[in-house]
Amino acid sequence: MIEISPPSKKSEKNFTTRLESVDEFDRVETVGEMFVDRPKVSCLGVSVHYGDKQALFNINLDLGRNEVLALIGPSGCGKTTFLRCINRMNDTIEGCRVDGEIKIEGAEINHSDADVVSLRSKVGMVFQKPNPFPKSIFDNIAYGPRIHGLSGPKNELDDIVETALKRAGLWEEVSDRLHTPATGLSGGQQQRLCIARAIAVNPEVILMDEPCSALDPIATARIEELIDDLREKFTIAIVTHSMHQAARVSQRTAYFHMGHLVEVGVTDQMFTNPRQRLTEDYITGRFG
Amino acid sequence: MTNPTSGHTVESFNEEMRREHRTVLQMGALVRHQIRNAAKTLRDEDPEAARKVIADDLEVNALDIQVAAHVEAILARRTPVASDLREVLTVAKIATDLERCGDEAGKLAKLTIHFFDSPAIAPNYQLLQEVSKVAGFVDLMLQESLDAFDARNIDSACEVIRTAESLDGEFRSALRRLMTFVLEDARSIGQFVDVVLAIRALERIGGHAKNIAGYVVYLVTGRDVRHEDLAAIERDLKITDSIS
């Protein structure tokens, strides 16, 4: 159960301005429960520029512990940009500037002393298309623990691989062919392998960028089931274009529009009675 | 707020939502016609017309089945959310309540047959006047609740809920008036019971009109107020207004 902070705390900054049209973005203020008690990840005043173009505007949003947060919005609204801020993936884009405060367990990730490699072991990422390395199933999982120095003797590495594959719900399907190429797996299996690879290094946060968009409904259902299981141990943020996937897998949902965070709310409430007209119009398919 | 029956990127979805909205209003008009006709058969002492009322209830039932099938299809194919979901659920609930109103009108028509096409002794004129009076009252409530649905007007919906709260008083005062007939002539006790059952059927129609008004509040605000009294509903609505 996600604990939403009471209005007396940080959420005093929650806003109640109703946004009736895109033209009103000059004075947009986010509505809803952006802040939670004891957040795993805390983002305050995050803005992102790609050169002269501003992609994100003053985003305030927490990721709670053992929470799945869904990020929704039309293409180009900034949800993936926001996701990539959390593990500094935007550092790899020339001309990209991230302002504001992003803290994981209270530690600022953009601090000059922050270790990006260590950060990315704490914050795993799963992408839209499964991207297994052209190696065996075993080596795909073992790669992270090896480079992060998490593995000791061979037996220990075997255990790490087995545990990660079990957590990702893939062990039963691949335990007898661990040393065959990962590229021989089906799309859904490859995506679960990528999730297993991400969790093998014991991350605290998992970022998922449309992880099911290339999968069939059965493979999608298995990933969604997996996300629900993983929530017991990890904090998860998922970008999805599927309203129904967001409604199924998340506890809170954040709606982005043209770089602004328009509304954040408990998922049940967001999909039954959103506060903002823009949110309502988007989730009911009135624009997109 | 967005009009739930229009504005979708997919125009066929708009049309499906409008179609169900229209069907419910059509069903409401038919049910009101049934209520008025049923009450008229009692006044006119016309068992033939009463049989027609009972037969026409099949049309109401058919519309109820049609709405249920369409709602099922919309839920399966469109998986609506937010105001769309509330609109679909509201349409389904209103159709169910209207179908029951049709059944109650049928009970009234059966009473006409019982009184005027059987060995039973017909009740006196004053007893039947009570039925006509309450029938007019609940017909108006039903009309106002359907108008509130069509216009998504919470104020009108609250007015229906307010009227429903006074319907209970109306029912009790009708009972008191009827009791005087029984006290004057104990032989009319059988007729008294039949008339009370008829008024009870009409009172249930008033209850369904109140339910419909409650669905309108839910449709517009997302609040389920079916089991709240009017004071609590209006207090909640004021709080919502002040927040927005």
Short mmCIF file of C-alpha atoms in Angstrom, two decimals:
data_model
loop_
_atom_site.label_atom_id
_atom_site.label_comp_id
_atom_site.label_asym_id
_atom_site.label_seq_id
_atom_site.Cartn_x
_atom_site.Cartn_y
_atom_site.Cartn_z
CA MET A 1 0.00 0.00 0.00
CA ILE A 2 1.43 3.36 -0.96
CA GLU A 3 1.40 5.99 1.72
CA ILE A 4 0.40 9.31 0.28
CA SER A 5 1.73 12.14 2.38
CA PRO A 6 -0.89 14.25 4.12
CA PRO A 7 -1.44 17.79 2.87
CA SER A 8 0.37 19.23 5.86
CA LYS A 9 3.78 18.03 4.71
CA LYS A 10 5.61 18.57 1.44
CA SER A 11 2.35 18.17 -0.37
CA GLU A 12 1.40 21.63 0.82
CA LYS A 13 3.01 22.37 -2.51
CA ASN A 14 0.30 20.36 -4.25
CA PHE A 15 -1.66 22.62 -6.51
CA THR A 16 -5.32 22.84 -7.24
CA THR A 17 -5.42 25.10 -10.27
CA ARG A 18 -7.65 23.61 -12.92
CA LEU A 19 -6.10 23.58 -16.33
CA GLU A 20 -8.75 23.92 -19.01
CA SER A 21 -6.62 24.25 -22.12
CA VAL A 22 -3.12 23.88 -23.47
CA ASP A 23 -2.97 27.67 -23.86
CA GLU A 24 -2.86 27.98 -20.09
CA PHE A 25 0.50 26.24 -19.79
CA ASP A 26 2.23 29.47 -18.90
CA ARG A 27 0.71 29.14 -15.47
CA VAL A 28 0.48 25.37 -15.21
CA GLU A 29 0.73 23.90 -11.75
CA THR A 30 0.62 20.20 -11.07
CA VAL A 31 -2.46 18.84 -9.35
CA GLY A 32 -2.44 15.80 -7.12
CA GLU A 33 -0.26 13.66 -4.94
CA MET A 34 3.25 14.32 -6.26
CA PHE A 35 4.89 13.65 -2.92
CA VAL A 36 4.96 10.56 -0.73
CA ASP A 37 6.32 9.84 2.72
CA ARG A 38 9.92 8.60 2.81
CA PRO A 39 10.37 8.62 -0.98
CA LYS A 40 12.91 6.35 -2.64
CA VAL A 41 13.47 8.94 -5.35
CA SER A 42 12.67 12.61 -4.88
CA CYS A 43 12.59 15.06 -7.78
CA LEU A 44 12.19 18.78 -7.12
CA GLY A 45 12.08 21.49 -9.76
CA VAL A 46 13.51 19.28 -12.49
CA SER A 47 13.83 20.99 -15.86
CA VAL A 48 15.56 19.59 -18.92
CA HIS A 49 16.83 21.46 -21.97
CA TYR A 50 18.01 19.95 -25.23
CA GLY A 51 20.08 22.88 -26.45
CA ASP A 52 17.65 25.81 -26.62
CA LYS A 53 14.58 23.64 -26.46
CA GLN A 54 13.08 23.02 -23.05
CA ALA A 55 11.72 19.47 -22.74
CA LEU A 56 10.70 19.40 -19.07
CA PHE A 57 9.37 22.25 -16.95
CA ASN A 58 9.89 22.30 -13.18
CA ILE A 59 8.82 18.73 -12.41
CA ASN A 60 8.13 17.86 -8.76
CA LEU A 61 7.55 14.15 -8.32
CA ASP A 62 8.47 11.44 -5.82
CA LEU A 63 8.80 7.71 -6.40
CA GLY A 64 7.64 5.80 -3.36
CA ARG A 65 9.16 2.63 -1.91
CA ASN A 66 7.71 -0.58 -3.30
CA GLU A 67 5.61 1.48 -5.65
CA VAL A 68 4.94 1.18 -9.35
CA LEU A 69 4.55 4.69 -10.77
CA ALA A 70 3.14 4.89 -14.29
CA LEU A 71 4.15 7.81 -16.49
CA ILE A 72 1.62 8.52 -19.22
CA GLY A 73 1.11 11.21 -21.82
CA PRO A 74 1.15 11.87 -25.56
CA SER A 75 4.30 11.26 -27.59
CA GLY A 76 6.90 13.95 -26.96
CA CYS A 77 5.40 15.00 -23.61
CA GLY A 78 8.65 14.35 -21.72
CA LYS A 79 7.87 11.16 -19.83
CA THR A 80 10.88 9.25 -21.22
CA THR A 81 13.08 12.31 -20.72
CA PHE A 82 11.99 12.36 -17.08
CA LEU A 83 12.67 8.64 -16.72
CA ARG A 84 16.17 9.08 -18.17
CA CYS A 85 16.91 11.82 -15.63
CA ILE A 86 16.68 9.29 -12.81
CA ASN A 87 19.72 7.27 -13.95
CA ARG A 88 21.43 10.15 -15.75
CA MET A 89 20.97 8.59 -19.15
CA ASN A 90 20.49 12.11 -20.47
CA ASP A 91 24.21 12.70 -19.78
CA THR A 92 24.90 10.76 -22.97
CA ILE A 93 22.96 13.28 -25.10
CA GLU A 94 25.03 16.21 -26.30
CA GLY A 95 23.58 19.59 -25.38
CA CYS A 96 21.24 18.15 -22.77
CA ARG A 97 21.08 20.06 -19.50
CA VAL A 98 19.27 18.85 -16.39
CA ASP A 99 18.43 21.37 -13.67
CA GLY A 100 16.79 20.79 -10.33
CA GLU A 101 17.21 18.30 -7.57
CA ILE A 102 17.04 14.51 -7.97
CA LYS A 103 17.77 12.50 -4.87
CA ILE A 104 17.85 8.77 -4.29
CA GLU A 105 17.60 7.95 -0.59
CA GLY A 106 18.42 11.60 0.05
CA ALA A 107 21.64 11.62 -2.02
CA GLU A 108 21.78 14.03 -4.94
CA ILE A 109 22.54 12.04 -8.10
CA ASN A 110 23.70 15.02 -10.16
CA HIS A 111 26.29 16.05 -7.60
CA SER A 112 29.76 16.45 -9.10
CA ASP A 113 31.06 13.67 -6.81
CA ALA A 114 28.27 11.24 -7.72
CA ASP A 115 29.49 8.03 -9.36
CA VAL A 116 27.42 7.40 -12.51
CA VAL A 117 28.43 3.72 -12.76
CA SER A 118 27.34 3.13 -9.18
CA LEU A 119 24.13 5.07 -9.84
CA ARG A 120 23.25 2.88 -12.80
CA SER A 121 23.78 -0.24 -10.74
CA LYS A 122 21.25 1.19 -8.30
CA VAL A 123 18.87 2.25 -11.03
CA GLY A 124 18.29 -0.44 -13.64
CA MET A 125 16.58 0.24 -16.93
CA VAL A 126 14.51 -1.85 -19.32
CA PHE A 127 13.87 -0.52 -22.79
CA GLN A 128 11.09 -0.67 -25.34
CA LYS A 129 12.71 -3.36 -27.46
CA PRO A 130 14.41 -6.27 -25.74
CA ASN A 131 18.14 -5.79 -26.18
CA PRO A 132 19.95 -8.95 -25.05
CA PHE A 133 23.71 -8.95 -25.56
CA PRO A 134 24.89 -11.32 -28.31
CA LYS A 135 26.02 -13.71 -25.63
CA SER A 136 24.61 -16.71 -23.83
CA ILE A 137 21.66 -16.41 -21.46
CA PHE A 138 24.04 -16.99 -18.53
CA ASP A 139 26.50 -14.33 -19.65
CA ASN A 140 23.75 -11.77 -20.19
CA ILE A 141 22.82 -12.04 -16.52
CA ALA A 142 26.38 -12.46 -15.24
CA TYR A 143 27.68 -9.43 -17.13
CA GLY A 144 26.46 -6.81 -14.64
CA PRO A 145 27.55 -8.58 -11.45
CA ARG A 146 30.97 -9.18 -13.02
CA ILE A 147 31.62 -5.54 -13.97
CA HIS A 148 30.24 -4.25 -10.68
CA GLY A 149 32.39 -6.73 -8.77
CA LEU A 150 29.38 -8.36 -7.13
CA SER A 151 30.36 -11.89 -7.98
CA GLY A 152 32.89 -13.97 -6.12
CA PRO A 153 33.54 -17.59 -6.87
CA LYS A 154 31.83 -19.34 -9.81
CA ASN A 155 29.22 -20.90 -7.50
CA GLU A 156 28.21 -17.48 -6.27
CA LEU A 157 27.77 -16.23 -9.82
CA ASP A 158 25.65 -19.31 -10.59
CA ASP A 159 23.45 -18.41 -7.64
CA ILE A 160 23.11 -14.77 -8.76
CA VAL A 161 22.11 -15.88 -12.28
CA GLU A 162 19.63 -18.44 -10.97
CA THR A 163 18.07 -15.99 -8.49
CA ALA A 164 17.71 -13.24 -11.10
CA LEU A 165 16.14 -15.62 -13.62
CA LYS A 166 13.77 -16.96 -10.97
CA ARG A 167 12.72 -13.47 -9.94
CA ALA A 168 12.09 -12.64 -13.58
CA GLY A 169 9.98 -15.78 -13.96
CA LEU A 170 12.27 -17.20 -16.63
CA TRP A 171 14.22 -19.90 -14.79
CA GLU A 172 11.81 -22.74 -15.53
CA GLU A 173 11.95 -21.96 -19.24
CA VAL A 174 15.72 -21.60 -19.66
CA SER A 175 17.41 -23.55 -16.86
CA ASP A 176 18.38 -26.34 -19.26
CA ARG A 177 19.89 -24.05 -21.89
CA LEU A 178 21.71 -21.34 -19.96
CA HIS A 179 24.69 -21.44 -22.28
CA THR A 180 22.73 -21.06 -25.52
CA PRO A 181 22.49 -17.67 -27.25
CA ALA A 182 20.02 -15.27 -25.63
CA THR A 183 19.00 -14.09 -29.08
CA GLY A 184 17.32 -17.48 -29.58
CA LEU A 185 14.65 -16.65 -26.99
CA SER A 186 11.20 -15.34 -27.93
CA GLY A 187 10.50 -11.59 -27.67
CA GLY A 188 8.71 -11.96 -24.34
CA GLN A 189 11.47 -14.19 -22.95
CA GLN A 190 14.12 -11.73 -24.15
CA GLN A 191 12.34 -8.89 -22.34
CA ARG A 192 12.15 -10.94 -19.13
CA LEU A 193 15.85 -11.73 -19.62
CA CYS A 194 16.54 -7.98 -19.80
CA ILE A 195 14.58 -7.52 -16.56
CA ALA A 196 16.58 -10.39 -15.00
CA ARG A 197 19.77 -8.67 -16.19
CA ALA A 198 18.64 -5.42 -14.61
CA ILE A 199 17.82 -7.00 -11.24
CA ALA A 200 20.97 -9.17 -11.12
CA VAL A 201 22.97 -6.21 -9.81
CA ASN A 202 20.53 -5.66 -6.92
CA PRO A 203 19.17 -2.29 -8.01
CA GLU A 204 16.88 -0.21 -5.82
CA VAL A 205 14.92 1.32 -8.67
CA ILE A 206 13.90 -0.14 -12.03
CA LEU A 207 12.98 2.17 -14.89
CA MET A 208 10.90 0.67 -17.67
CA ASP A 209 10.41 2.50 -20.94
CA GLU A 210 7.42 0.93 -22.71
CA PRO A 211 8.65 -2.57 -21.87
CA CYS A 212 5.68 -4.35 -23.47
CA SER A 213 5.17 -2.33 -26.63
CA ALA A 214 6.81 -5.00 -28.79
CA LEU A 215 5.18 -7.97 -27.06
CA ASP A 216 2.02 -10.01 -27.67
CA PRO A 217 -0.78 -10.00 -25.04
CA ILE A 218 0.40 -13.20 -23.31
CA ALA A 219 4.01 -12.00 -23.04
CA THR A 220 2.66 -8.61 -21.88
CA ALA A 221 0.56 -10.28 -19.17
CA ARG A 222 3.63 -12.17 -17.93
CA ILE A 223 5.67 -8.96 -17.74
CA GLU A 224 2.83 -7.22 -15.89
CA GLU A 225 2.62 -10.12 -13.45
CA LEU A 226 6.38 -9.86 -13.02
CA ILE A 227 6.18 -6.11 -12.36
CA ASP A 228 3.64 -6.79 -9.62
CA ASP A 229 6.00 -9.36 -8.04
CA LEU A 230 9.06 -7.11 -8.35
CA ARG A 231 7.28 -4.32 -6.52
CA GLU A 232 7.79 -6.20 -3.26
CA LYS A 233 11.52 -5.52 -3.52
CA PHE A 234 11.99 -2.60 -5.89
CA THR A 235 10.68 0.84 -6.76
CA ILE A 236 9.49 0.85 -10.36
CA ALA A 237 8.70 3.68 -12.78
CA ILE A 238 7.13 2.62 -16.05
CA VAL A 239 6.48 4.67 -19.16
CA THR A 240 3.57 3.29 -21.13
CA HIS A 241 1.28 4.34 -23.95
CA SER A 242 -1.28 1.79 -22.84
CA MET A 243 -3.78 3.42 -20.50
CA HIS A 244 -4.97 0.02 -19.44
CA GLN A 245 -1.49 -1.21 -18.67
CA ALA A 246 -0.93 1.87 -16.51
CA ALA A 247 -4.25 1.18 -14.77
CA ARG A 248 -3.37 -2.48 -14.24
CA VAL A 249 0.20 -2.30 -12.98
CA SER A 250 0.65 0.97 -11.10
CA GLN A 251 -0.33 2.37 -7.74
CA ARG A 252 0.14 6.01 -8.78
CA THR A 253 -0.03 7.56 -12.22
CA ALA A 254 1.57 10.76 -13.47
CA TYR A 255 0.22 12.52 -16.55
CA PHE A 256 2.68 14.60 -18.58
CA HIS A 257 1.74 17.03 -21.34
CA MET A 258 4.15 19.11 -23.42
CA GLY A 259 6.89 18.86 -20.83
CA HIS A 260 4.63 19.70 -17.89
CA LEU A 261 3.48 17.37 -15.16
CA VAL A 262 -0.25 18.04 -15.25
CA GLU A 263 -1.59 15.62 -12.67
CA VAL A 264 -0.42 12.88 -10.33
CA GLY A 265 -2.81 10.66 -8.48
CA VAL A 266 -3.64 7.30 -7.05
CA THR A 267 -4.19 5.17 -10.16
CA ASP A 268 -7.74 4.12 -9.30
CA GLN A 269 -8.74 7.73 -8.95
CA MET A 270 -6.84 8.88 -12.06
CA PHE A 271 -8.72 6.42 -14.24
CA THR A 272 -12.15 6.90 -12.72
CA ASN A 273 -12.28 10.56 -11.85
CA PRO A 274 -9.21 12.62 -12.81
CA ARG A 275 -9.04 16.16 -11.51
CA GLN A 276 -7.78 17.86 -14.65
CA ARG A 277 -9.70 18.19 -17.88
CA LEU A 278 -6.50 17.58 -19.87
CA THR A 279 -5.97 14.27 -18.09
CA GLU A 280 -9.60 13.33 -18.69
CA ASP A 281 -9.36 14.20 -22.38
CA TYR A 282 -6.16 12.21 -22.81
CA ILE A 283 -7.17 9.02 -21.03
CA THR A 284 -10.60 8.97 -22.68
CA GLY A 285 -9.05 9.31 -26.13
CA ARG A 286 -10.19 12.83 -26.91
CA PHE A 287 -6.75 13.93 -28.01
CA GLY A 288 -3.33 12.43 -28.06
CA MET B 1 -16.29 19.00 -17.71
CA THR B 2 -16.14 17.13 -20.97
CA ASN B 3 -19.40 16.01 -22.50
CA PRO B 4 -19.12 12.24 -22.10
CA THR B 5 -20.93 11.49 -25.34
CA SER B 6 -18.74 13.50 -27.70
CA GLY B 7 -15.24 14.64 -28.51
CA HIS B 8 -13.51 11.29 -28.90
CA THR B 9 -10.86 10.95 -31.55
CA VAL B 10 -12.72 7.82 -32.66
CA GLU B 11 -16.04 9.13 -34.02
CA SER B 12 -17.73 5.71 -33.90
CA PHE B 13 -17.22 5.72 -30.11
CA ASN B 14 -19.04 9.08 -29.92
CA GLU B 15 -21.89 7.58 -31.91
CA GLU B 16 -22.11 4.49 -29.69
CA MET B 17 -22.24 6.65 -26.55
CA ARG B 18 -24.89 8.94 -28.07
CA ARG B 19 -26.92 5.93 -29.16
CA GLU B 20 -27.08 4.51 -25.64
CA HIS B 21 -27.88 7.94 -24.20
CA ARG B 22 -30.78 8.28 -26.67
CA THR B 23 -32.00 4.73 -26.00
CA VAL B 24 -32.22 5.38 -22.27
CA LEU B 25 -34.19 8.59 -22.86
CA GLN B 26 -36.47 6.72 -25.27
CA MET B 27 -36.93 4.00 -22.66
CA GLY B 28 -37.73 6.65 -20.05
CA ALA B 29 -40.37 8.23 -22.28
CA LEU B 30 -41.92 4.81 -22.85
CA VAL B 31 -41.98 3.99 -19.13
CA ARG B 32 -43.58 7.33 -18.28
CA HIS B 33 -46.20 6.63 -20.92
CA GLN B 34 -46.82 3.25 -19.27
CA ILE B 35 -47.21 4.80 -15.81
CA ARG B 36 -49.67 7.42 -17.04
CA ASN B 37 -51.63 4.85 -19.03
CA ALA B 38 -51.73 2.41 -16.13
CA ALA B 39 -53.11 5.11 -13.81
CA LYS B 40 -55.61 6.09 -16.52
CA THR B 41 -56.90 2.51 -16.85
CA LEU B 42 -57.83 2.65 -13.17
CA ARG B 43 -59.58 6.00 -13.58
CA ASP B 44 -61.35 4.89 -16.77
CA GLU B 45 -62.14 1.44 -15.33
CA ASP B 46 -60.75 -0.01 -18.58
CA PRO B 47 -59.31 -3.56 -18.25
CA GLU B 48 -58.69 -3.80 -22.04
CA ALA B 49 -56.38 -0.78 -21.93
CA ALA B 50 -54.74 -2.31 -18.85
CA ARG B 51 -53.95 -5.47 -20.83
CA LYS B 52 -52.30 -3.30 -23.47
CA VAL B 53 -50.15 -1.64 -20.78
CA ILE B 54 -49.01 -5.09 -19.62
CA ALA B 55 -48.28 -6.18 -23.20
CA ASP B 56 -46.35 -2.97 -23.92
CA ASP B 57 -44.03 -3.68 -21.01
CA LEU B 58 -42.35 -6.20 -23.31
CA GLU B 59 -41.07 -3.26 -25.33
CA VAL B 60 -39.47 -1.78 -22.20
CA ASN B 61 -37.92 -5.16 -21.42
CA ALA B 62 -36.55 -5.42 -24.96
CA LEU B 63 -34.90 -1.99 -24.65
CA ASP B 64 -33.41 -3.03 -21.32
CA ILE B 65 -31.89 -6.12 -22.93
CA GLN B 66 -30.66 -4.02 -25.86
CA VAL B 67 -28.94 -1.49 -23.59
CA ALA B 68 -27.34 -4.29 -21.55
CA ALA B 69 -25.97 -5.93 -24.73
CA HIS B 70 -24.62 -2.63 -26.07
CA VAL B 71 -23.05 -1.74 -22.73
CA GLU B 72 -21.37 -5.14 -22.63
CA ALA B 73 -20.02 -4.57 -26.14
CA ILE B 74 -18.76 -1.07 -25.29
CA LEU B 75 -17.01 -2.33 -22.15
CA ALA B 76 -15.40 -5.18 -24.08
CA ARG B 77 -14.40 -3.22 -27.18
CA ARG B 78 -13.72 0.31 -25.91
CA THR B 79 -12.70 -0.38 -22.30
CA PRO B 80 -13.83 3.12 -21.31
CA VAL B 81 -12.30 5.02 -18.38
CA ALA B 82 -13.14 8.12 -16.32
CA SER B 83 -16.23 10.04 -17.52
CA ASP B 84 -16.76 7.55 -20.36
CA LEU B 85 -16.87 4.69 -17.89
CA ARG B 86 -19.26 6.60 -15.63
CA GLU B 87 -21.51 7.37 -18.61
CA VAL B 88 -21.63 3.69 -19.62
CA LEU B 89 -22.27 2.50 -16.06
CA THR B 90 -24.91 5.20 -15.56
CA VAL B 91 -26.72 4.22 -18.75
CA ALA B 92 -26.75 0.57 -17.64
CA LYS B 93 -28.03 1.42 -14.17
CA ILE B 94 -30.73 3.79 -15.42
CA ALA B 95 -31.96 1.17 -17.88
CA THR B 96 -32.27 -1.34 -15.04
CA ASP B 97 -34.23 1.12 -12.89
CA LEU B 98 -36.51 2.05 -15.79
CA GLU B 99 -37.21 -1.61 -16.50
CA ARG B 100 -38.34 -2.00 -12.89
CA CYS B 101 -40.50 1.12 -13.21
CA GLY B 102 -42.15 -0.61 -16.17
CA ASP B 103 -42.82 -3.64 -13.97
CA GLU B 104 -44.44 -1.43 -11.32
CA ALA B 105 -46.67 0.17 -13.97
CA GLY B 106 -47.66 -3.37 -14.96
CA LYS B 107 -48.71 -4.06 -11.35
CA LEU B 108 -50.98 -1.03 -11.50
CA ALA B 109 -52.52 -2.28 -14.74
CA LYS B 110 -53.08 -5.72 -13.18
CA LEU B 111 -55.01 -3.99 -10.40
CA THR B 112 -57.35 -2.48 -12.99
CA ILE B 113 -58.01 -5.97 -14.36
CA HIS B 114 -58.51 -7.27 -10.82
CA PHE B 115 -61.01 -4.54 -9.94
CA PHE B 116 -62.94 -4.19 -13.17
CA ASP B 117 -62.69 -7.53 -14.96
CA SER B 118 -63.28 -9.98 -12.15
CA PRO B 119 -65.83 -10.75 -9.44
CA ALA B 120 -63.88 -8.45 -7.08
CA ILE B 121 -65.83 -5.39 -5.98
CA ALA B 122 -64.39 -2.20 -7.47
CA PRO B 123 -63.18 0.32 -4.91
CA ASN B 124 -64.92 3.64 -4.54
CA TYR B 125 -63.82 6.71 -6.47
CA GLN B 126 -62.05 8.41 -3.54
CA LEU B 127 -59.80 5.41 -3.00
CA LEU B 128 -58.70 5.45 -6.65
CA GLN B 129 -58.13 9.20 -6.55
CA GLU B 130 -55.24 8.59 -4.16
CA VAL B 131 -53.64 6.34 -6.76
CA SER B 132 -53.99 8.96 -9.50
CA LYS B 133 -52.52 11.63 -7.27
CA VAL B 134 -49.40 9.63 -6.38
CA ALA B 135 -49.03 8.46 -10.02
CA GLY B 136 -48.88 12.08 -11.19
CA PHE B 137 -46.34 12.85 -8.48
CA VAL B 138 -43.91 10.04 -9.38
CA ASP B 139 -44.33 10.57 -13.12
CA LEU B 140 -43.11 14.13 -12.63
CA MET B 141 -40.18 12.89 -10.54
CA LEU B 142 -39.21 10.44 -13.26
CA GLN B 143 -39.40 13.15 -15.90
CA GLU B 144 -37.21 15.47 -13.85
CA SER B 145 -34.65 12.76 -13.15
CA LEU B 146 -34.40 11.92 -16.86
CA ASP B 147 -34.12 15.61 -17.75
CA ALA B 148 -31.33 15.92 -15.18
CA PHE B 149 -29.57 12.97 -16.84
CA ASP B 150 -29.96 14.46 -20.31
CA ALA B 151 -28.62 17.85 -19.19
CA ARG B 152 -26.15 16.43 -16.63
CA ASN B 153 -27.63 18.89 -14.18
CA ILE B 154 -26.71 18.20 -10.56
CA ASP B 155 -29.06 20.88 -9.19
CA SER B 156 -32.03 19.24 -10.90
CA ALA B 157 -30.86 15.84 -9.68
CA CYS B 158 -30.69 17.14 -6.09
CA GLU B 159 -34.20 18.54 -6.52
CA VAL B 160 -35.46 15.06 -7.43
CA ILE B 161 -33.70 13.60 -4.37
CA ARG B 162 -35.35 16.31 -2.25
CA THR B 163 -38.76 15.45 -3.75
CA ALA B 164 -38.14 11.74 -3.07
CA GLU B 165 -37.59 12.52 0.59
CA SER B 166 -41.04 14.18 0.68
CA LEU B 167 -42.58 11.24 -1.25
CA ASP B 168 -42.35 9.16 1.89
CA GLY B 169 -44.50 11.77 3.69
CA GLU B 170 -46.92 11.77 0.77
CA PHE B 171 -47.22 7.97 1.00
CA ARG B 172 -47.94 8.12 4.73
CA SER B 173 -50.57 10.85 4.41
CA ALA B 174 -52.25 8.85 1.60
CA LEU B 175 -52.31 5.87 3.97
CA ARG B 176 -53.94 7.99 6.68
CA ARG B 177 -56.61 9.21 4.28
CA LEU B 178 -57.29 5.68 3.09
CA MET B 179 -57.56 4.48 6.68
CA THR B 180 -60.55 6.76 7.21
CA PHE B 181 -62.45 4.80 4.53
CA VAL B 182 -61.68 1.55 6.30
CA LEU B 183 -62.81 2.98 9.62
CA GLU B 184 -66.07 4.15 8.03
CA ASP B 185 -66.73 0.85 6.28
CA ALA B 186 -64.79 -2.22 7.40
CA ARG B 187 -66.02 -4.14 4.33
CA SER B 188 -63.65 -2.03 2.18
CA ILE B 189 -60.57 -3.55 3.86
CA GLY B 190 -59.82 -5.80 0.84
CA GLN B 191 -59.98 -2.86 -1.56
CA PHE B 192 -57.91 -0.81 0.88
CA VAL B 193 -55.13 -3.40 0.78
CA ASP B 194 -55.21 -3.50 -3.05
CA VAL B 195 -55.03 0.28 -3.31
CA VAL B 196 -52.21 0.46 -0.77
CA LEU B 197 -50.27 -2.07 -2.87
CA ALA B 198 -50.86 0.13 -5.94
CA ILE B 199 -49.60 3.21 -4.13
CA ARG B 200 -46.67 1.19 -2.86
CA ALA B 201 -45.80 0.27 -6.47
CA LEU B 202 -45.89 3.95 -7.39
CA GLU B 203 -43.75 4.81 -4.39
CA ARG B 204 -41.16 2.36 -5.70
CA ILE B 205 -41.18 4.22 -9.03
CA GLY B 206 -40.37 7.36 -7.03
CA GLY B 207 -37.50 5.43 -5.46
CA HIS B 208 -36.20 4.52 -8.91
CA ALA B 209 -36.45 8.18 -9.97
CA LYS B 210 -34.36 9.04 -6.91
CA ASN B 211 -31.82 6.37 -7.90
CA ILE B 212 -31.59 7.91 -11.39
CA ALA B 213 -30.98 11.33 -9.85
CA GLY B 214 -28.22 9.76 -7.74
CA TYR B 215 -26.64 8.30 -10.88
CA VAL B 216 -26.60 11.79 -12.40
CA VAL B 217 -24.61 13.08 -9.42
CA TYR B 218 -22.24 10.12 -9.90
CA LEU B 219 -21.99 10.75 -13.64
CA VAL B 220 -21.03 14.39 -13.19
CA THR B 221 -18.91 14.24 -10.03
CA GLY B 222 -17.80 10.62 -9.68
CA ARG B 223 -19.39 10.44 -6.22
CA ASP B 224 -21.67 7.53 -5.41
CA VAL B 225 -24.44 9.16 -3.36
CA ARG B 226 -27.08 6.42 -3.50
CA HIS B 227 -26.99 5.79 0.24
CA GLU B 228 -26.52 9.36 1.40
CA ASP B 229 -29.20 11.82 2.41
CA LEU B 230 -29.61 15.09 0.60
CA ALA B 231 -27.89 17.19 3.26
CA ALA B 232 -24.76 15.00 3.03
CA ILE B 233 -24.82 15.12 -0.78
CA GLU B 234 -25.14 18.89 -0.90
CA ARG B 235 -22.42 19.30 1.72
CA ASP B 236 -20.07 17.10 -0.38
CA LEU B 237 -20.91 18.99 -3.55
CA LYS B 238 -20.20 22.33 -1.87
CA ILE B 239 -16.81 21.06 -0.73
CA THR B 240 -16.01 19.88 -4.26
CA ASP B 241 -17.09 23.24 -5.68
CA SER B 242 -14.92 25.15 -3.26
CA ILE B 243 -11.88 22.98 -4.14
CA SER B 244 -12.34 23.43 -7.87
#
